[in-house]
PDB file of C-alpha atoms in Angstrom:
ATOM      1  CA  MET V  11     117.283  86.399 117.392  1.00  0.00           C
ATOM      2  CA  ASP V  12     114.422  85.017 119.481  1.00  0.00           C
ATOM      3  CA  MET V  13     110.954  86.164 118.427  1.00  0.00           C
ATOM      4  CA  ARG V  14     108.973  83.435 120.184  1.00  0.00           C
ATOM      5  CA  VAL V  15     106.007  84.242 122.390  1.00  0.00           C
ATOM      6  CA  ASP V  16     104.442  81.962 125.001  1.00  0.00           C
ATOM      7  CA  ILE V  17     100.669  82.220 125.425  1.00  0.00           C
ATOM      8  CA  GLY V  18      99.540  79.863 128.160  1.00  0.00           C
ATOM      9  CA  GLY V  19     102.028  77.220 127.093  1.00  0.00           C
ATOM     10  CA  VAL V  20     101.371  77.566 123.364  1.00  0.00           C
ATOM     11  CA  LYS V  21     104.549  78.677 121.646  1.00  0.00           C
ATOM     12  CA  LEU V  22     104.099  81.219 118.860  1.00  0.00           C
ATOM     13  CA  LYS V  23     107.070  81.433 116.489  1.00  0.00           C
ATOM     14  CA  ASN V  24     106.706  85.213 116.333  1.00  0.00           C
ATOM     15  CA  PRO V  25     104.423  87.949 117.741  1.00  0.00           C
ATOM     16  CA  VAL V  26     102.462  88.740 114.575  1.00  0.00           C
ATOM     17  CA  LEU V  27      98.885  87.470 114.539  1.00  0.00           C
ATOM     18  CA  VAL V  28      95.882  88.247 112.378  1.00  0.00           C
ATOM     19  CA  SER V  29      92.627  89.399 113.959  1.00  0.00           C
ATOM     20  CA  SER V  30      89.298  87.620 113.976  1.00  0.00           C
ATOM     21  CA  GLY V  31      86.807  89.021 111.496  1.00  0.00           C
ATOM     22  CA  THR V  32      89.466  90.283 109.107  1.00  0.00           C
ATOM     23  CA  PHE V  33      91.020  87.042 107.894  1.00  0.00           C
ATOM     24  CA  GLY V  34      88.092  84.729 107.231  1.00  0.00           C
ATOM     25  CA  PHE V  35      89.297  81.157 107.670  1.00  0.00           C
ATOM     26  CA  GLY V  36      92.609  81.856 105.956  1.00  0.00           C
ATOM     27  CA  LYS V  37      91.909  80.505 102.471  1.00  0.00           C
ATOM     28  CA  GLU V  38      91.837  83.845 100.640  1.00  0.00           C
ATOM     29  CA  TYR V  39      95.034  85.138 102.235  1.00  0.00           C
ATOM     30  CA  SER V  40      96.902  81.885 101.651  1.00  0.00           C
ATOM     31  CA  LYS V  41      97.048  82.927  97.997  1.00  0.00           C
ATOM     32  CA  PHE V  42      99.234  85.897  98.949  1.00  0.00           C
ATOM     33  CA  TYR V  43     101.762  84.248 101.283  1.00  0.00           C
ATOM     34  CA  ASP V  44     102.568  81.127 103.290  1.00  0.00           C
ATOM     35  CA  LEU V  45     100.406  81.173 106.425  1.00  0.00           C
ATOM     36  CA  ASN V  46     103.189  79.313 108.239  1.00  0.00           C
ATOM     37  CA  LEU V  47     104.994  82.655 108.456  1.00  0.00           C
ATOM     38  CA  LEU V  48     102.436  83.985 110.941  1.00  0.00           C
ATOM     39  CA  GLY V  49     102.610  83.689 114.708  1.00  0.00           C
ATOM     40  CA  GLY V  50      98.949  82.656 114.829  1.00  0.00           C
ATOM     41  CA  VAL V  51      95.610  82.923 113.046  1.00  0.00           C
ATOM     42  CA  ALA V  52      92.428  84.078 114.802  1.00  0.00           C
ATOM     43  CA  VAL V  53      89.584  82.823 112.642  1.00  0.00           C
ATOM     44  CA  LYS V  54      86.327  84.561 111.868  1.00  0.00           C
ATOM     45  CA  GLY V  55      84.065  84.725 114.923  1.00  0.00           C
ATOM     46  CA  ILE V  56      82.090  81.509 115.452  1.00  0.00           C
ATOM     47  CA  THR V  57      78.682  81.077 117.072  1.00  0.00           C
ATOM     48  CA  LEU V  58      76.993  77.863 118.170  1.00  0.00           C
ATOM     49  CA  LYS V  59      74.468  77.947 115.322  1.00  0.00           C
ATOM     50  CA  PRO V  60      74.853  79.492 111.833  1.00  0.00           C
ATOM     51  CA  ARG V  61      74.169  83.215 111.558  1.00  0.00           C
ATOM     52  CA  LYS V  62      73.172  85.146 108.461  1.00  0.00           C
ATOM     53  CA  GLY V  63      74.417  88.416 109.892  1.00  0.00           C
ATOM     54  CA  ASN V  64      72.913  91.879 109.630  1.00  0.00           C
ATOM     55  CA  LYS V  65      71.037  93.377 106.707  1.00  0.00           C
ATOM     56  CA  PRO V  66      73.241  95.334 104.267  1.00  0.00           C
ATOM     57  CA  PRO V  67      74.888  97.748 104.061  1.00  0.00           C
ATOM     58  CA  ARG V  68      77.438  96.283 106.449  1.00  0.00           C
ATOM     59  CA  ILE V  69      80.618  98.255 105.818  1.00  0.00           C
ATOM     60  CA  MET V  70      81.315 101.965 105.521  1.00  0.00           C
ATOM     61  CA  GLU V  71      84.678 103.621 105.024  1.00  0.00           C
ATOM     62  CA  THR V  72      85.462 106.453 107.426  1.00  0.00           C
ATOM     63  CA  PRO V  73      88.444 108.800 107.702  1.00  0.00           C
ATOM     64  CA  ALA V  74      91.328 106.469 108.629  1.00  0.00           C
ATOM     65  CA  GLY V  75      89.101 103.507 109.330  1.00  0.00           C
ATOM     66  CA  ILE V  76      85.912 101.560 108.709  1.00  0.00           C
ATOM     67  CA  LEU V  77      82.583 101.048 110.410  1.00  0.00           C
ATOM     68  CA  ASN V  78      81.303  97.491 110.273  1.00  0.00           C
ATOM     69  CA  SER V  79      77.938  95.978 111.108  1.00  0.00           C
ATOM     70  CA  VAL V  80      78.463  92.480 109.762  1.00  0.00           C
ATOM     71  CA  GLY V  81      76.601  90.831 112.618  1.00  0.00           C
ATOM     72  CA  LEU V  82      78.819  87.779 113.105  1.00  0.00           C
ATOM     73  CA  GLU V  83      77.811  86.044 109.882  1.00  0.00           C
ATOM     74  CA  ASN V  84      79.313  82.561 110.091  1.00  0.00           C
ATOM     75  CA  PRO V  85      78.513  78.910 109.285  1.00  0.00           C
ATOM     76  CA  GLY V  86      78.201  77.807 112.906  1.00  0.00           C
ATOM     77  CA  LEU V  87      80.358  75.617 115.119  1.00  0.00           C
ATOM     78  CA  ASP V  88      79.733  72.237 113.470  1.00  0.00           C
ATOM     79  CA  VAL V  89      80.408  73.444 109.931  1.00  0.00           C
ATOM     80  CA  PHE V  90      83.524  75.267 111.104  1.00  0.00           C
ATOM     81  CA  ILE V  91      84.956  72.102 112.627  1.00  0.00           C
ATOM     82  CA  GLU V  92      83.987  69.823 109.742  1.00  0.00           C
ATOM     83  CA  LYS V  93      84.559  72.002 106.669  1.00  0.00           C
ATOM     84  CA  GLU V  94      86.680  75.063 107.488  1.00  0.00           C
ATOM     85  CA  LEU V  95      89.175  73.843 110.068  1.00  0.00           C
ATOM     86  CA  PRO V  96      90.801  71.098 107.935  1.00  0.00           C
ATOM     87  CA  PHE V  97      92.288  73.733 105.625  1.00  0.00           C
ATOM     88  CA  LEU V  98      94.082  75.558 108.448  1.00  0.00           C
ATOM     89  CA  LYS V  99      95.206  72.253 109.942  1.00  0.00           C
ATOM     90  CA  LYS V 100      97.462  71.856 106.895  1.00  0.00           C
ATOM     91  CA  TYR V 101      99.664  74.609 108.292  1.00  0.00           C
ATOM     92  CA  SER V 102     101.955  74.581 111.314  1.00  0.00           C
ATOM     93  CA  VAL V 103     100.467  77.786 112.702  1.00  0.00           C
ATOM     94  CA  PRO V 104      98.526  78.032 115.986  1.00  0.00           C
ATOM     95  CA  ILE V 105      94.785  78.318 115.397  1.00  0.00           C
ATOM     96  CA  ILE V 106      92.794  80.681 117.603  1.00  0.00           C
ATOM     97  CA  ALA V 107      89.035  80.086 117.613  1.00  0.00           C
ATOM     98  CA  ASN V 108      87.145  83.289 118.357  1.00  0.00           C
ATOM     99  CA  ILE V 109      83.800  82.370 119.912  1.00  0.00           C
ATOM    100  CA  SER V 110      80.673  84.414 120.601  1.00  0.00           C
ATOM    101  CA  GLY V 111      77.612  83.512 122.621  1.00  0.00           C
ATOM    102  CA  ASN V 112      74.411  84.996 123.987  1.00  0.00           C
ATOM    103  CA  THR V 113      74.608  82.962 127.186  1.00  0.00           C
ATOM    104  CA  ILE V 114      77.384  81.593 129.367  1.00  0.00           C
ATOM    105  CA  GLU V 115      76.147  78.109 128.496  1.00  0.00           C
ATOM    106  CA  GLU V 116      76.752  78.740 124.787  1.00  0.00           C
ATOM    107  CA  TYR V 117      80.312  79.922 125.416  1.00  0.00           C
ATOM    108  CA  SER V 118      81.006  76.890 127.614  1.00  0.00           C
ATOM    109  CA  LEU V 119      79.568  74.391 125.156  1.00  0.00           C
ATOM    110  CA  MET V 120      81.562  75.833 122.259  1.00  0.00           C
ATOM    111  CA  ALA V 121      84.789  75.848 124.247  1.00  0.00           C
ATOM    112  CA  LYS V 122      84.259  72.210 125.217  1.00  0.00           C
ATOM    113  CA  GLU V 123      83.615  71.197 121.606  1.00  0.00           C
ATOM    114  CA  LEU V 124      86.646  73.088 120.308  1.00  0.00           C
ATOM    115  CA  ASN V 125      89.060  71.937 122.999  1.00  0.00           C
ATOM    116  CA  ASP V 126      90.526  69.111 120.916  1.00  0.00           C
ATOM    117  CA  HIS V 127      90.422  70.928 117.590  1.00  0.00           C
ATOM    118  CA  VAL V 128      92.225  74.268 118.016  1.00  0.00           C
ATOM    119  CA  ASP V 129      95.211  75.635 119.932  1.00  0.00           C
ATOM    120  CA  LEU V 130      93.621  78.565 121.748  1.00  0.00           C
ATOM    121  CA  ILE V 131      90.152  79.961 122.463  1.00  0.00           C
ATOM    122  CA  GLU V 132      89.458  83.693 122.193  1.00  0.00           C
ATOM    123  CA  LEU V 133      86.318  84.858 123.985  1.00  0.00           C
ATOM    124  CA  ASN V 134      84.513  87.708 122.278  1.00  0.00           C
ATOM    125  CA  VAL V 135      82.836  89.290 125.304  1.00  0.00           C
ATOM    126  CA  SER V 136      81.335  92.132 123.260  1.00  0.00           C
ATOM    127  CA  CYS V 137      78.262  89.944 122.656  1.00  0.00           C
ATOM    128  CA  PRO V 138      74.902  90.754 124.270  1.00  0.00           C
ATOM    129  CA  ASN V 139      73.934  88.628 127.261  1.00  0.00           C
ATOM    130  CA  VAL V 140      70.316  87.759 126.483  1.00  0.00           C
ATOM    131  CA  LYS V 141      69.683  86.824 130.119  1.00  0.00           C
ATOM    132  CA  GLU V 142      70.590  90.329 131.224  1.00  0.00           C
ATOM    133  CA  GLY V 143      68.556  92.307 128.742  1.00  0.00           C
ATOM    134  CA  GLY V 144      71.164  92.456 126.011  1.00  0.00           C
ATOM    135  CA  ILE V 145      73.946  94.075 128.044  1.00  0.00           C
ATOM    136  CA  ALA V 146      77.284  92.997 126.579  1.00  0.00           C
ATOM    137  CA  PHE V 147      79.284  90.564 128.728  1.00  0.00           C
ATOM    138  CA  GLY V 148      82.366  92.725 128.356  1.00  0.00           C
ATOM    139  CA  THR V 149      80.870  95.884 129.847  1.00  0.00           C
ATOM    140  CA  LYS V 150      80.540  94.484 133.383  1.00  0.00           C
ATOM    141  CA  SER V 151      83.461  93.004 135.287  1.00  0.00           C
ATOM    142  CA  ASP V 152      81.325  90.395 137.036  1.00  0.00           C
ATOM    143  CA  SER V 153      80.015  89.170 133.668  1.00  0.00           C
ATOM    144  CA  VAL V 154      83.557  88.962 132.299  1.00  0.00           C
ATOM    145  CA  TYR V 155      84.516  86.965 135.375  1.00  0.00           C
ATOM    146  CA  GLU V 156      81.579  84.560 135.144  1.00  0.00           C
ATOM    147  CA  VAL V 157      81.870  83.729 131.451  1.00  0.00           C
ATOM    148  CA  THR V 158      85.651  83.281 131.694  1.00  0.00           C
ATOM    149  CA  LYS V 159      85.334  81.108 134.804  1.00  0.00           C
ATOM    150  CA  GLU V 160      82.787  78.791 133.196  1.00  0.00           C
ATOM    151  CA  VAL V 161      84.755  78.465 129.964  1.00  0.00           C
ATOM    152  CA  ARG V 162      87.869  77.674 132.019  1.00  0.00           C
ATOM    153  CA  LYS V 163      85.996  74.744 133.566  1.00  0.00           C
ATOM    154  CA  ASN V 164      85.142  73.370 130.154  1.00  0.00           C
ATOM    155  CA  CYS V 165      88.430  73.463 128.272  1.00  0.00           C
ATOM    156  CA  SER V 166      92.075  72.756 128.961  1.00  0.00           C
ATOM    157  CA  ILE V 167      93.628  74.842 126.190  1.00  0.00           C
ATOM    158  CA  PRO V 168      94.657  78.487 126.747  1.00  0.00           C
ATOM    159  CA  ILE V 169      91.904  81.098 126.933  1.00  0.00           C
ATOM    160  CA  ILE V 170      92.299  84.612 125.530  1.00  0.00           C
ATOM    161  CA  VAL V 171      89.687  87.166 126.582  1.00  0.00           C
ATOM    162  CA  LYS V 172      89.138  89.855 123.955  1.00  0.00           C
ATOM    163  CA  LEU V 173      88.062  93.030 125.717  1.00  0.00           C
ATOM    164  CA  SER V 174      85.597  95.652 124.579  1.00  0.00           C
ATOM    165  CA  PRO V 175      86.836  99.264 124.751  1.00  0.00           C
ATOM    166  CA  ASN V 176      83.287 100.486 125.380  1.00  0.00           C
ATOM    167  CA  VAL V 177      83.739 100.593 129.148  1.00  0.00           C
ATOM    168  CA  THR V 178      84.629 103.088 131.858  1.00  0.00           C
ATOM    169  CA  ASP V 179      87.710 101.250 133.161  1.00  0.00           C
ATOM    170  CA  ILE V 180      89.336  98.679 130.893  1.00  0.00           C
ATOM    171  CA  THR V 181      91.647  97.452 133.664  1.00  0.00           C
ATOM    172  CA  GLU V 182      88.699  96.246 135.751  1.00  0.00           C
ATOM    173  CA  MET V 183      87.662  93.953 132.921  1.00  0.00           C
ATOM    174  CA  ALA V 184      91.202  92.671 132.414  1.00  0.00           C
ATOM    175  CA  LEU V 185      91.699  91.920 136.092  1.00  0.00           C
ATOM    176  CA  ALA V 186      88.351  90.118 136.257  1.00  0.00           C
ATOM    177  CA  ALA V 187      89.354  87.930 133.314  1.00  0.00           C
ATOM    178  CA  GLU V 188      92.748  87.161 134.851  1.00  0.00           C
ATOM    179  CA  GLU V 189      91.202  86.274 138.213  1.00  0.00           C
ATOM    180  CA  ALA V 190      88.739  83.928 136.480  1.00  0.00           C
ATOM    181  CA  GLY V 191      91.536  81.959 134.844  1.00  0.00           C
ATOM    182  CA  ALA V 192      92.275  83.656 131.528  1.00  0.00           C
ATOM    183  CA  ASP V 193      95.713  82.920 130.091  1.00  0.00           C
ATOM    184  CA  CYS V 194      95.902  86.075 128.003  1.00  0.00           C
ATOM    185  CA  ILE V 195      94.124  89.367 127.308  1.00  0.00           C
ATOM    186  CA  SER V 196      93.598  90.702 123.785  1.00  0.00           C
ATOM    187  CA  LEU V 197      92.457  94.264 123.166  1.00  0.00           C
ATOM    188  CA  ILE V 198      90.811  96.197 121.788  1.00  0.00           C
ATOM    189  CA  ASN V 199      87.667  95.134 119.992  1.00  0.00           C
ATOM    190  CA  THR V 200      85.896  97.783 117.898  1.00  0.00           C
ATOM    191  CA  ILE V 201      84.678 101.103 119.291  1.00  0.00           C
ATOM    192  CA  MET V 202      80.976 101.808 118.924  1.00  0.00           C
ATOM    193  CA  GLY V 203      80.125 104.458 116.346  1.00  0.00           C
ATOM    194  CA  MET V 204      77.455 105.332 113.811  1.00  0.00           C
ATOM    195  CA  ALA V 205      76.812 107.093 110.517  1.00  0.00           C
ATOM    196  CA  ILE V 206      73.756 108.866 109.103  1.00  0.00           C
ATOM    197  CA  ASP V 207      72.495 108.918 105.528  1.00  0.00           C
ATOM    198  CA  ILE V 208      71.610 112.601 105.197  1.00  0.00           C
ATOM    199  CA  GLU V 209      69.853 112.144 101.846  1.00  0.00           C
ATOM    200  CA  ASN V 210      67.389 109.647 103.276  1.00  0.00           C
ATOM    201  CA  ARG V 211      67.508 111.072 106.806  1.00  0.00           C
ATOM    202  CA  LYS V 212      68.111 107.775 108.526  1.00  0.00           C
ATOM    203  CA  PRO V 213      70.996 105.821 110.067  1.00  0.00           C
ATOM    204  CA  TYR V 214      73.291 104.274 107.478  1.00  0.00           C
ATOM    205  CA  PHE V 215      73.219 100.870 109.205  1.00  0.00           C
ATOM    206  CA  HIS V 216      70.108  98.830 109.909  1.00  0.00           C
ATOM    207  CA  ASN V 217      71.363  98.260 113.470  1.00  0.00           C
ATOM    208  CA  ILE V 218      72.084 102.016 113.779  1.00  0.00           C
ATOM    209  CA  VAL V 219      75.396 101.555 115.605  1.00  0.00           C
ATOM    210  CA  ALA V 220      78.467  99.803 114.218  1.00  0.00           C
ATOM    211  CA  GLY V 221      82.043  99.000 115.199  1.00  0.00           C
ATOM    212  CA  LEU V 222      84.832 101.423 114.312  1.00  0.00           C
ATOM    213  CA  SER V 223      88.283 100.019 113.544  1.00  0.00           C
ATOM    214  CA  GLY V 224      91.423 101.017 111.673  1.00  0.00           C
ATOM    215  CA  PRO V 225      94.174 103.620 112.199  1.00  0.00           C
ATOM    216  CA  ALA V 226      91.683 106.080 113.708  1.00  0.00           C
ATOM    217  CA  VAL V 227      91.372 103.984 116.872  1.00  0.00           C
ATOM    218  CA  LYS V 228      95.100 103.380 117.395  1.00  0.00           C
ATOM    219  CA  PRO V 229      95.705 106.094 120.036  1.00  0.00           C
ATOM    220  CA  ILE V 230      92.859 104.667 122.107  1.00  0.00           C
ATOM    221  CA  SER V 231      93.889 101.046 121.730  1.00  0.00           C
ATOM    222  CA  LEU V 232      97.526 101.872 122.495  1.00  0.00           C
ATOM    223  CA  ARG V 233      96.507 103.663 125.668  1.00  0.00           C
ATOM    224  CA  MET V 234      94.306 100.789 126.792  1.00  0.00           C
ATOM    225  CA  VAL V 235      97.003  98.191 126.092  1.00  0.00           C
ATOM    226  CA  TRP V 236      99.425 100.229 128.196  1.00  0.00           C
ATOM    227  CA  GLN V 237      96.899 100.488 131.047  1.00  0.00           C
ATOM    228  CA  VAL V 238      96.134  96.770 131.044  1.00  0.00           C
ATOM    229  CA  ALA V 239      99.771  95.712 130.755  1.00  0.00           C
ATOM    230  CA  GLN V 240     100.513  97.651 133.956  1.00  0.00           C
ATOM    231  CA  LYS V 241      97.896  95.668 135.876  1.00  0.00           C
ATOM    232  CA  VAL V 242      97.865  92.033 134.757  1.00  0.00           C
ATOM    233  CA  ASN V 243     100.466  89.304 135.091  1.00  0.00           C
ATOM    234  CA  ILE V 244      99.411  87.392 131.980  1.00  0.00           C
ATOM    235  CA  PRO V 245     100.367  88.082 128.348  1.00  0.00           C
ATOM    236  CA  VAL V 246      98.677  90.882 126.428  1.00  0.00           C
ATOM    237  CA  ILE V 247      97.937  90.865 122.700  1.00  0.00           C
ATOM    238  CA  GLY V 248      97.599  94.395 121.333  1.00  0.00           C
ATOM    239  CA  MET V 249      95.360  95.261 118.413  1.00  0.00           C
ATOM    240  CA  GLY V 250      93.436  98.201 117.052  1.00  0.00           C
ATOM    241  CA  GLY V 251      94.777 100.314 114.217  1.00  0.00           C
ATOM    242  CA  ILE V 252      98.114  98.566 113.694  1.00  0.00           C
ATOM    243  CA  SER V 253      99.050  99.243 110.067  1.00  0.00           C
ATOM    244  CA  ASN V 254     102.839  98.935 109.945  1.00  0.00           C
ATOM    245  CA  TRP V 255     105.835  97.698 111.901  1.00  0.00           C
ATOM    246  CA  GLN V 256     106.297 101.039 113.644  1.00  0.00           C
ATOM    247  CA  ASP V 257     102.801 100.711 115.099  1.00  0.00           C
ATOM    248  CA  ALA V 258     103.639  97.179 116.227  1.00  0.00           C
ATOM    249  CA  ILE V 259     106.777  98.340 118.032  1.00  0.00           C
ATOM    250  CA  GLU V 260     104.758 101.036 119.813  1.00  0.00           C
ATOM    251  CA  PHE V 261     102.327  98.420 121.102  1.00  0.00           C
ATOM    252  CA  MET V 262     105.141  96.202 122.333  1.00  0.00           C
ATOM    253  CA  MET V 263     106.783  99.139 124.059  1.00  0.00           C
ATOM    254  CA  ALA V 264     103.431  99.820 125.696  1.00  0.00           C
ATOM    255  CA  GLY V 265     103.457  96.299 127.101  1.00  0.00           C
ATOM    256  CA  ALA V 266     102.022  93.983 124.443  1.00  0.00           C
ATOM    257  CA  ASP V 267     103.632  90.547 124.175  1.00  0.00           C
ATOM    258  CA  ALA V 268     102.170  90.046 120.703  1.00  0.00           C
ATOM    259  CA  ILE V 269     100.205  92.117 118.232  1.00  0.00           C
ATOM    260  CA  SER V 270      97.386  91.416 115.806  1.00  0.00           C
ATOM    261  CA  ILE V 271      96.696  92.909 112.389  1.00  0.00           C
ATOM    262  CA  GLY V 272      93.047  93.580 111.581  1.00  0.00           C
ATOM    263  CA  THR V 273      91.658  96.260 109.279  1.00  0.00           C
ATOM    264  CA  ALA V 274      94.994  96.634 107.465  1.00  0.00           C
ATOM    265  CA  ASN V 275      94.417  93.173 105.963  1.00  0.00           C
ATOM    266  CA  PHE V 276      91.588  94.597 103.865  1.00  0.00           C
ATOM    267  CA  TYR V 277      93.619  97.199 102.010  1.00  0.00           C
ATOM    268  CA  ASN V 278      97.031  95.537 102.214  1.00  0.00           C
ATOM    269  CA  PRO V 279      96.888  91.732 102.311  1.00  0.00           C
ATOM    270  CA  LEU V 280     100.646  91.617 102.857  1.00  0.00           C
ATOM    271  CA  ALA V 281     100.516  93.840 105.957  1.00  0.00           C
ATOM    272  CA  PRO V 282     101.255  91.034 108.477  1.00  0.00           C
ATOM    273  CA  ILE V 283     104.354  89.930 106.565  1.00  0.00           C
ATOM    274  CA  GLU V 284     105.583  93.512 106.178  1.00  0.00           C
ATOM    275  CA  VAL V 285     105.070  94.075 109.909  1.00  0.00           C
ATOM    276  CA  LEU V 286     106.971  90.891 110.751  1.00  0.00           C
ATOM    277  CA  GLU V 287     109.874  91.847 108.497  1.00  0.00           C
ATOM    278  CA  GLY V 288     109.905  95.342 109.990  1.00  0.00           C
ATOM    279  CA  ILE V 289     110.095  94.024 113.558  1.00  0.00           C
ATOM    280  CA  GLU V 290     112.961  91.707 112.587  1.00  0.00           C
ATOM    281  CA  LYS V 291     114.861  94.585 110.994  1.00  0.00           C
ATOM    282  CA  TYR V 292     114.253  96.818 114.017  1.00  0.00           C
ATOM    283  CA  MET V 293     115.643  94.146 116.338  1.00  0.00           C
ATOM    284  CA  VAL V 294     118.755  93.674 114.215  1.00  0.00           C
ATOM    285  CA  GLU V 295     119.431  97.402 113.875  1.00  0.00           C
ATOM    286  CA  ASN V 296     118.980  97.967 117.611  1.00  0.00           C
ATOM    287  CA  GLY V 297     120.929  94.948 118.802  1.00  0.00           C
ATOM    288  CA  ILE V 298     117.873  93.287 120.330  1.00  0.00           C
ATOM    289  CA  SER V 299     118.254  89.529 120.625  1.00  0.00           C
ATOM    290  CA  ASN V 300     115.018  88.704 122.425  1.00  0.00           C
ATOM    291  CA  LEU V 301     111.568  90.117 121.760  1.00  0.00           C
ATOM    292  CA  SER V 302     110.974  90.764 125.451  1.00  0.00           C
ATOM    293  CA  GLU V 303     113.795  93.313 125.451  1.00  0.00           C
ATOM    294  CA  ILE V 304     111.602  95.720 123.513  1.00  0.00           C
ATOM    295  CA  LYS V 305     109.416  95.972 126.594  1.00  0.00           C
ATOM    296  CA  ILE V 306     112.062  95.626 129.287  1.00  0.00           C
ATOM    297  CA  ASN V 307     114.741  97.956 127.928  1.00  0.00           C
ATOM    298  CA  GLY V 308     112.810 100.263 125.661  1.00  0.00           C
ATOM    299  CA  GLY V 309     109.353 100.033 127.118  1.00  0.00           C
ATOM    300  CA  VAL V 310     107.218 102.872 128.356  1.00  0.00           C
ATOM    301  CA  LYS V 311     107.464 103.112 132.131  1.00  0.00           C
TER     302      LYS V 311
END
């Protein structure tokens, strides 16, 4: 049974990844299972300089999901490379560095610095472009193209572009990323939402809006993965509300080459392993010898 996935030349042993922002740098989850079992680890989002993140509260539970306004709290690029990365290097699992920047120059510099340290780069294009008045890179196809193109010039390892769902046409963004040299598309990032404290008559979060994730967003993320998979000729990593192996199979039938577990990690640390075991069992029971057959023979047309 072949469960390998090729992302820009990097061979993943299986299609089950863990999403940036939900897995820290792997240390906490390594106490629950061997990280070598995973197809890949996307680390907590990294910025060029350290960030303290947003004022609390930062997390709010919602029906079938969570709102988060963490604000990319992280130790910065240098500390990540020097103090956090060595732990993950102990494992034989591909490391995906999720990077965020406020300018194209920041993205490019980070990609160049990380080129010799990690296996893949994931561009978080949901960040505000300070040179364009705070408009997120991922909401305009030309911005997606430009940041991807410049990062491509500055690193030789595979580039994954993580798309924002907060757009009119998700396929435009995916095609722009592919044209600019992306090796893979991952989607979706969180959906913008908000909550109001009715006792104090003010928004619950200091930043007012926050990112919604969890099972509640799955129908939207599944639809967007299907749309993008119809258009691009590069691998697609599906994420957004995947809680169990059945969800994972749906995403692969919709066109995803791999899937990533996010919010489920918070309430079930073993979710990625359970999903992996479920996919393996599904393949055995349905006589599927190669992962790609889930798309080709049983996929949604």
